[in-house]
JSON list of C-alpha atoms in Angstrom, two decimals:
[
{"chain": "A", "resi": 1, "resn": "MET", "atom": "CA", "xyz": [-47.01, 3.11, 4.56]},
{"chain": "A", "resi": 2, "resn": "GLU", "atom": "CA", "xyz": [-46.81, 6.04, 2.13]},
{"chain": "A", "resi": 3, "resn": "ASN", "atom": "CA", "xyz": [-44.46, 8.02, 4.37]},
{"chain": "A", "resi": 4, "resn": "LYS", "atom": "CA", "xyz": [-42.01, 5.15, 4.79]},
{"chain": "A", "resi": 5, "resn": "THR", "atom": "CA", "xyz": [-38.77, 5.22, 2.87]},
{"chain": "A", "resi": 6, "resn": "LEU", "atom": "CA", "xyz": [-37.65, 2.37, 0.63]},
{"chain": "A", "resi": 7, "resn": "TYR", "atom": "CA", "xyz": [-35.15, 1.49, 3.37]},
{"chain": "A", "resi": 8, "resn": "GLU", "atom": "CA", "xyz": [-38.04, 0.95, 5.81]},
{"chain": "A", "resi": 9, "resn": "GLN", "atom": "CA", "xyz": [-40.36, -0.76, 3.33]},
{"chain": "A", "resi": 10, "resn": "ASP", "atom": "CA", "xyz": [-38.03, -3.26, 1.65]},
{"chain": "A", "resi": 11, "resn": "PHE", "atom": "CA", "xyz": [-34.47, -3.55, 2.91]},
{"chain": "A", "resi": 12, "resn": "TYR", "atom": "CA", "xyz": [-33.28, -5.89, 0.16]},
{"chain": "A", "resi": 13, "resn": "LEU", "atom": "CA", "xyz": [-34.70, -3.68, -2.57]},
{"chain": "A", "resi": 14, "resn": "TRP", "atom": "CA", "xyz": [-33.05, -0.67, -0.89]},
{"chain": "A", "resi": 15, "resn": "ILE", "atom": "CA", "xyz": [-29.68, -2.49, -1.02]},
{"chain": "A", "resi": 16, "resn": "ARG", "atom": "CA", "xyz": [-30.10, -3.40, -4.69]},
{"chain": "A", "resi": 17, "resn": "THR", "atom": "CA", "xyz": [-31.19, 0.16, -5.53]},
{"chain": "A", "resi": 18, "resn": "THR", "atom": "CA", "xyz": [-28.25, 1.66, -3.64]},
{"chain": "A", "resi": 19, "resn": "ILE", "atom": "CA", "xyz": [-25.79, -0.64, -5.40]},
{"chain": "A", "resi": 20, "resn": "ASN", "atom": "CA", "xyz": [-27.26, 0.28, -8.78]},
{"chain": "A", "resi": 21, "resn": "GLN", "atom": "CA", "xyz": [-27.11, 3.99, -7.98]},
{"chain": "A", "resi": 22, "resn": "LEU", "atom": "CA", "xyz": [-23.48, 3.74, -6.90]},
{"chain": "A", "resi": 23, "resn": "GLN", "atom": "CA", "xyz": [-22.50, 1.71, -9.95]},
{"chain": "A", "resi": 24, "resn": "ALA", "atom": "CA", "xyz": [-24.22, 4.26, -12.20]},
{"chain": "A", "resi": 25, "resn": "ARG", "atom": "CA", "xyz": [-22.42, 7.04, -10.29]},
{"chain": "A", "resi": 26, "resn": "GLN", "atom": "CA", "xyz": [-25.76, 8.58, -9.33]},
{"chain": "A", "resi": 27, "resn": "PHE", "atom": "CA", "xyz": [-24.35, 9.71, -6.02]},
{"chain": "A", "resi": 28, "resn": "GLU", "atom": "CA", "xyz": [-26.92, 12.48, -5.53]},
{"chain": "A", "resi": 29, "resn": "ARG", "atom": "CA", "xyz": [-29.69, 9.84, -5.46]},
{"chain": "A", "resi": 30, "resn": "VAL", "atom": "CA", "xyz": [-28.05, 7.60, -2.84]},
{"chain": "A", "resi": 31, "resn": "ASP", "atom": "CA", "xyz": [-29.74, 7.41, 0.58]},
{"chain": "A", "resi": 32, "resn": "LEU", "atom": "CA", "xyz": [-26.53, 8.50, 2.28]},
{"chain": "A", "resi": 33, "resn": "GLU", "atom": "CA", "xyz": [-27.84, 8.61, 5.86]},
{"chain": "A", "resi": 34, "resn": "ASN", "atom": "CA", "xyz": [-28.99, 4.99, 5.87]},
{"chain": "A", "resi": 35, "resn": "LEU", "atom": "CA", "xyz": [-25.98, 3.83, 3.85]},
{"chain": "A", "resi": 36, "resn": "LEU", "atom": "CA", "xyz": [-23.61, 5.32, 6.43]},
{"chain": "A", "resi": 37, "resn": "GLU", "atom": "CA", "xyz": [-25.56, 3.70, 9.27]},
{"chain": "A", "resi": 38, "resn": "GLU", "atom": "CA", "xyz": [-25.41, 0.31, 7.56]},
{"chain": "A", "resi": 39, "resn": "LEU", "atom": "CA", "xyz": [-21.67, 0.61, 6.96]},
{"chain": "A", "resi": 40, "resn": "ALA", "atom": "CA", "xyz": [-21.08, 1.53, 10.61]},
{"chain": "A", "resi": 41, "resn": "SER", "atom": "CA", "xyz": [-23.25, -1.41, 11.66]},
{"chain": "A", "resi": 42, "resn": "MET", "atom": "CA", "xyz": [-21.19, -3.76, 9.49]},
{"chain": "A", "resi": 43, "resn": "GLY", "atom": "CA", "xyz": [-18.03, -2.61, 11.25]},
{"chain": "A", "resi": 44, "resn": "ARG", "atom": "CA", "xyz": [-19.56, -3.21, 14.67]},
{"chain": "A", "resi": 45, "resn": "SER", "atom": "CA", "xyz": [-20.71, -6.63, 13.55]},
{"chain": "A", "resi": 46, "resn": "GLU", "atom": "CA", "xyz": [-17.20, -7.63, 12.45]},
{"chain": "A", "resi": 47, "resn": "LYS", "atom": "CA", "xyz": [-15.85, -6.63, 15.87]},
{"chain": "A", "resi": 48, "resn": "ARG", "atom": "CA", "xyz": [-18.59, -8.61, 17.64]},
{"chain": "A", "resi": 49, "resn": "ILE", "atom": "CA", "xyz": [-17.74, -11.73, 15.62]},
{"chain": "A", "resi": 50, "resn": "ILE", "atom": "CA", "xyz": [-14.07, -11.56, 16.67]},
{"chain": "A", "resi": 51, "resn": "LYS", "atom": "CA", "xyz": [-15.02, -10.87, 20.29]},
{"chain": "A", "resi": 52, "resn": "SER", "atom": "CA", "xyz": [-17.40, -13.83, 20.35]},
{"chain": "A", "resi": 53, "resn": "LEU", "atom": "CA", "xyz": [-14.86, -16.20, 18.83]},
{"chain": "A", "resi": 54, "resn": "LEU", "atom": "CA", "xyz": [-12.18, -15.07, 21.28]},
{"chain": "A", "resi": 55, "resn": "THR", "atom": "CA", "xyz": [-14.57, -15.51, 24.21]},
{"chain": "A", "resi": 56, "resn": "ARG", "atom": "CA", "xyz": [-15.54, -19.01, 23.10]},
{"chain": "A", "resi": 57, "resn": "LEU", "atom": "CA", "xyz": [-11.88, -19.91, 22.54]},
{"chain": "A", "resi": 58, "resn": "LEU", "atom": "CA", "xyz": [-10.99, -18.74, 26.05]},
{"chain": "A", "resi": 59, "resn": "GLU", "atom": "CA", "xyz": [-13.93, -20.68, 27.55]},
{"chain": "A", "resi": 60, "resn": "HIS", "atom": "CA", "xyz": [-12.76, -23.90, 25.94]},
{"chain": "A", "resi": 61, "resn": "LEU", "atom": "CA", "xyz": [-9.13, -23.33, 26.90]},
{"chain": "A", "resi": 62, "resn": "LEU", "atom": "CA", "xyz": [-10.24, -22.82, 30.52]},
{"chain": "A", "resi": 63, "resn": "LYS", "atom": "CA", "xyz": [-12.42, -25.94, 30.39]},
{"chain": "A", "resi": 64, "resn": "LEU", "atom": "CA", "xyz": [-9.50, -27.95, 29.09]},
{"chain": "A", "resi": 65, "resn": "LYS", "atom": "CA", "xyz": [-7.18, -26.62, 31.79]},
{"chain": "A", "resi": 66, "resn": "TYR", "atom": "CA", "xyz": [-9.45, -26.58, 34.86]},
{"chain": "A", "resi": 67, "resn": "TRP", "atom": "CA", "xyz": [-12.60, -28.68, 34.39]},
{"chain": "A", "resi": 68, "resn": "THR", "atom": "CA", "xyz": [-11.07, -31.96, 35.50]},
{"chain": "A", "resi": 69, "resn": "ALA", "atom": "CA", "xyz": [-14.36, -33.70, 36.31]},
{"chain": "A", "resi": 70, "resn": "GLU", "atom": "CA", "xyz": [-15.45, -33.59, 32.66]},
{"chain": "A", "resi": 71, "resn": "ARG", "atom": "CA", "xyz": [-12.02, -33.69, 30.98]},
{"chain": "A", "resi": 72, "resn": "GLU", "atom": "CA", "xyz": [-11.88, -37.39, 30.17]},
{"chain": "A", "resi": 73, "resn": "ARG", "atom": "CA", "xyz": [-15.28, -37.38, 28.48]},
{"chain": "A", "resi": 74, "resn": "ASN", "atom": "CA", "xyz": [-14.99, -33.99, 26.71]},
{"chain": "A", "resi": 75, "resn": "GLU", "atom": "CA", "xyz": [-11.28, -33.41, 26.07]},
{"chain": "A", "resi": 76, "resn": "GLY", "atom": "CA", "xyz": [-11.42, -34.42, 22.41]},
{"chain": "A", "resi": 77, "resn": "HIS", "atom": "CA", "xyz": [-14.43, -32.22, 21.75]},
{"chain": "A", "resi": 78, "resn": "TRP", "atom": "CA", "xyz": [-12.90, -29.23, 23.53]},
{"chain": "A", "resi": 79, "resn": "LYS", "atom": "CA", "xyz": [-9.65, -29.59, 21.59]},
{"chain": "A", "resi": 80, "resn": "GLY", "atom": "CA", "xyz": [-11.60, -29.78, 18.34]},
{"chain": "A", "resi": 81, "resn": "GLU", "atom": "CA", "xyz": [-13.53, -26.64, 19.26]},
{"chain": "A", "resi": 82, "resn": "ILE", "atom": "CA", "xyz": [-10.30, -24.83, 20.15]},
{"chain": "A", "resi": 83, "resn": "ARG", "atom": "CA", "xyz": [-8.84, -25.68, 16.73]},
{"chain": "A", "resi": 84, "resn": "THR", "atom": "CA", "xyz": [-12.03, -24.53, 15.01]},
{"chain": "A", "resi": 85, "resn": "PHE", "atom": "CA", "xyz": [-12.20, -21.23, 16.92]},
{"chain": "A", "resi": 86, "resn": "ARG", "atom": "CA", "xyz": [-8.54, -20.52, 16.15]},
{"chain": "A", "resi": 87, "resn": "LEU", "atom": "CA", "xyz": [-9.08, -21.17, 12.44]},
{"chain": "A", "resi": 88, "resn": "ASP", "atom": "CA", "xyz": [-12.25, -19.06, 12.42]},
{"chain": "A", "resi": 89, "resn": "ILE", "atom": "CA", "xyz": [-10.40, -16.19, 14.12]},
{"chain": "A", "resi": 90, "resn": "LEU", "atom": "CA", "xyz": [-7.59, -16.40, 11.57]},
{"chain": "A", "resi": 91, "resn": "ASP", "atom": "CA", "xyz": [-10.14, -16.36, 8.73]},
{"chain": "A", "resi": 92, "resn": "GLU", "atom": "CA", "xyz": [-11.87, -13.30, 10.16]},
{"chain": "A", "resi": 93, "resn": "LEU", "atom": "CA", "xyz": [-8.55, -11.51, 10.64]},
{"chain": "A", "resi": 94, "resn": "LYS", "atom": "CA", "xyz": [-7.52, -12.35, 7.08]},
{"chain": "A", "resi": 95, "resn": "ASP", "atom": "CA", "xyz": [-10.62, -10.47, 5.87]},
{"chain": "A", "resi": 96, "resn": "SER", "atom": "CA", "xyz": [-10.22, -7.61, 8.35]},
{"chain": "A", "resi": 97, "resn": "PRO", "atom": "CA", "xyz": [-6.58, -7.39, 9.51]},
{"chain": "A", "resi": 98, "resn": "SER", "atom": "CA", "xyz": [-7.17, -4.03, 11.24]},
{"chain": "A", "resi": 99, "resn": "LEU", "atom": "CA", "xyz": [-9.13, -5.92, 13.92]},
{"chain": "A", "resi": 100, "resn": "LYS", "atom": "CA", "xyz": [-6.04, -7.83, 15.02]},
{"chain": "A", "resi": 101, "resn": "PRO", "atom": "CA", "xyz": [-5.06, -5.44, 17.83]}
]
């Protein structure tokens, strides 16, 4: 346990410490390697969220168009899900417009 970094021992404390160091402009003390990895991970996560929402939207659009056996029973639900996915996608793109393409 002694050889582990703060990042490995207590992630939340590492975040709080990093924020405090940045706010105090103590840049030389910042764990830059792990900070960069976390920032890159956040970017990948944002892309995965959009991809997942688009996939789920497409699934429900296809169900609505082609799944005739279940349409009568599920049409209202599918339409509701389609509206929700579209709104969620718009919300995500509002926060990260560079993901639109």
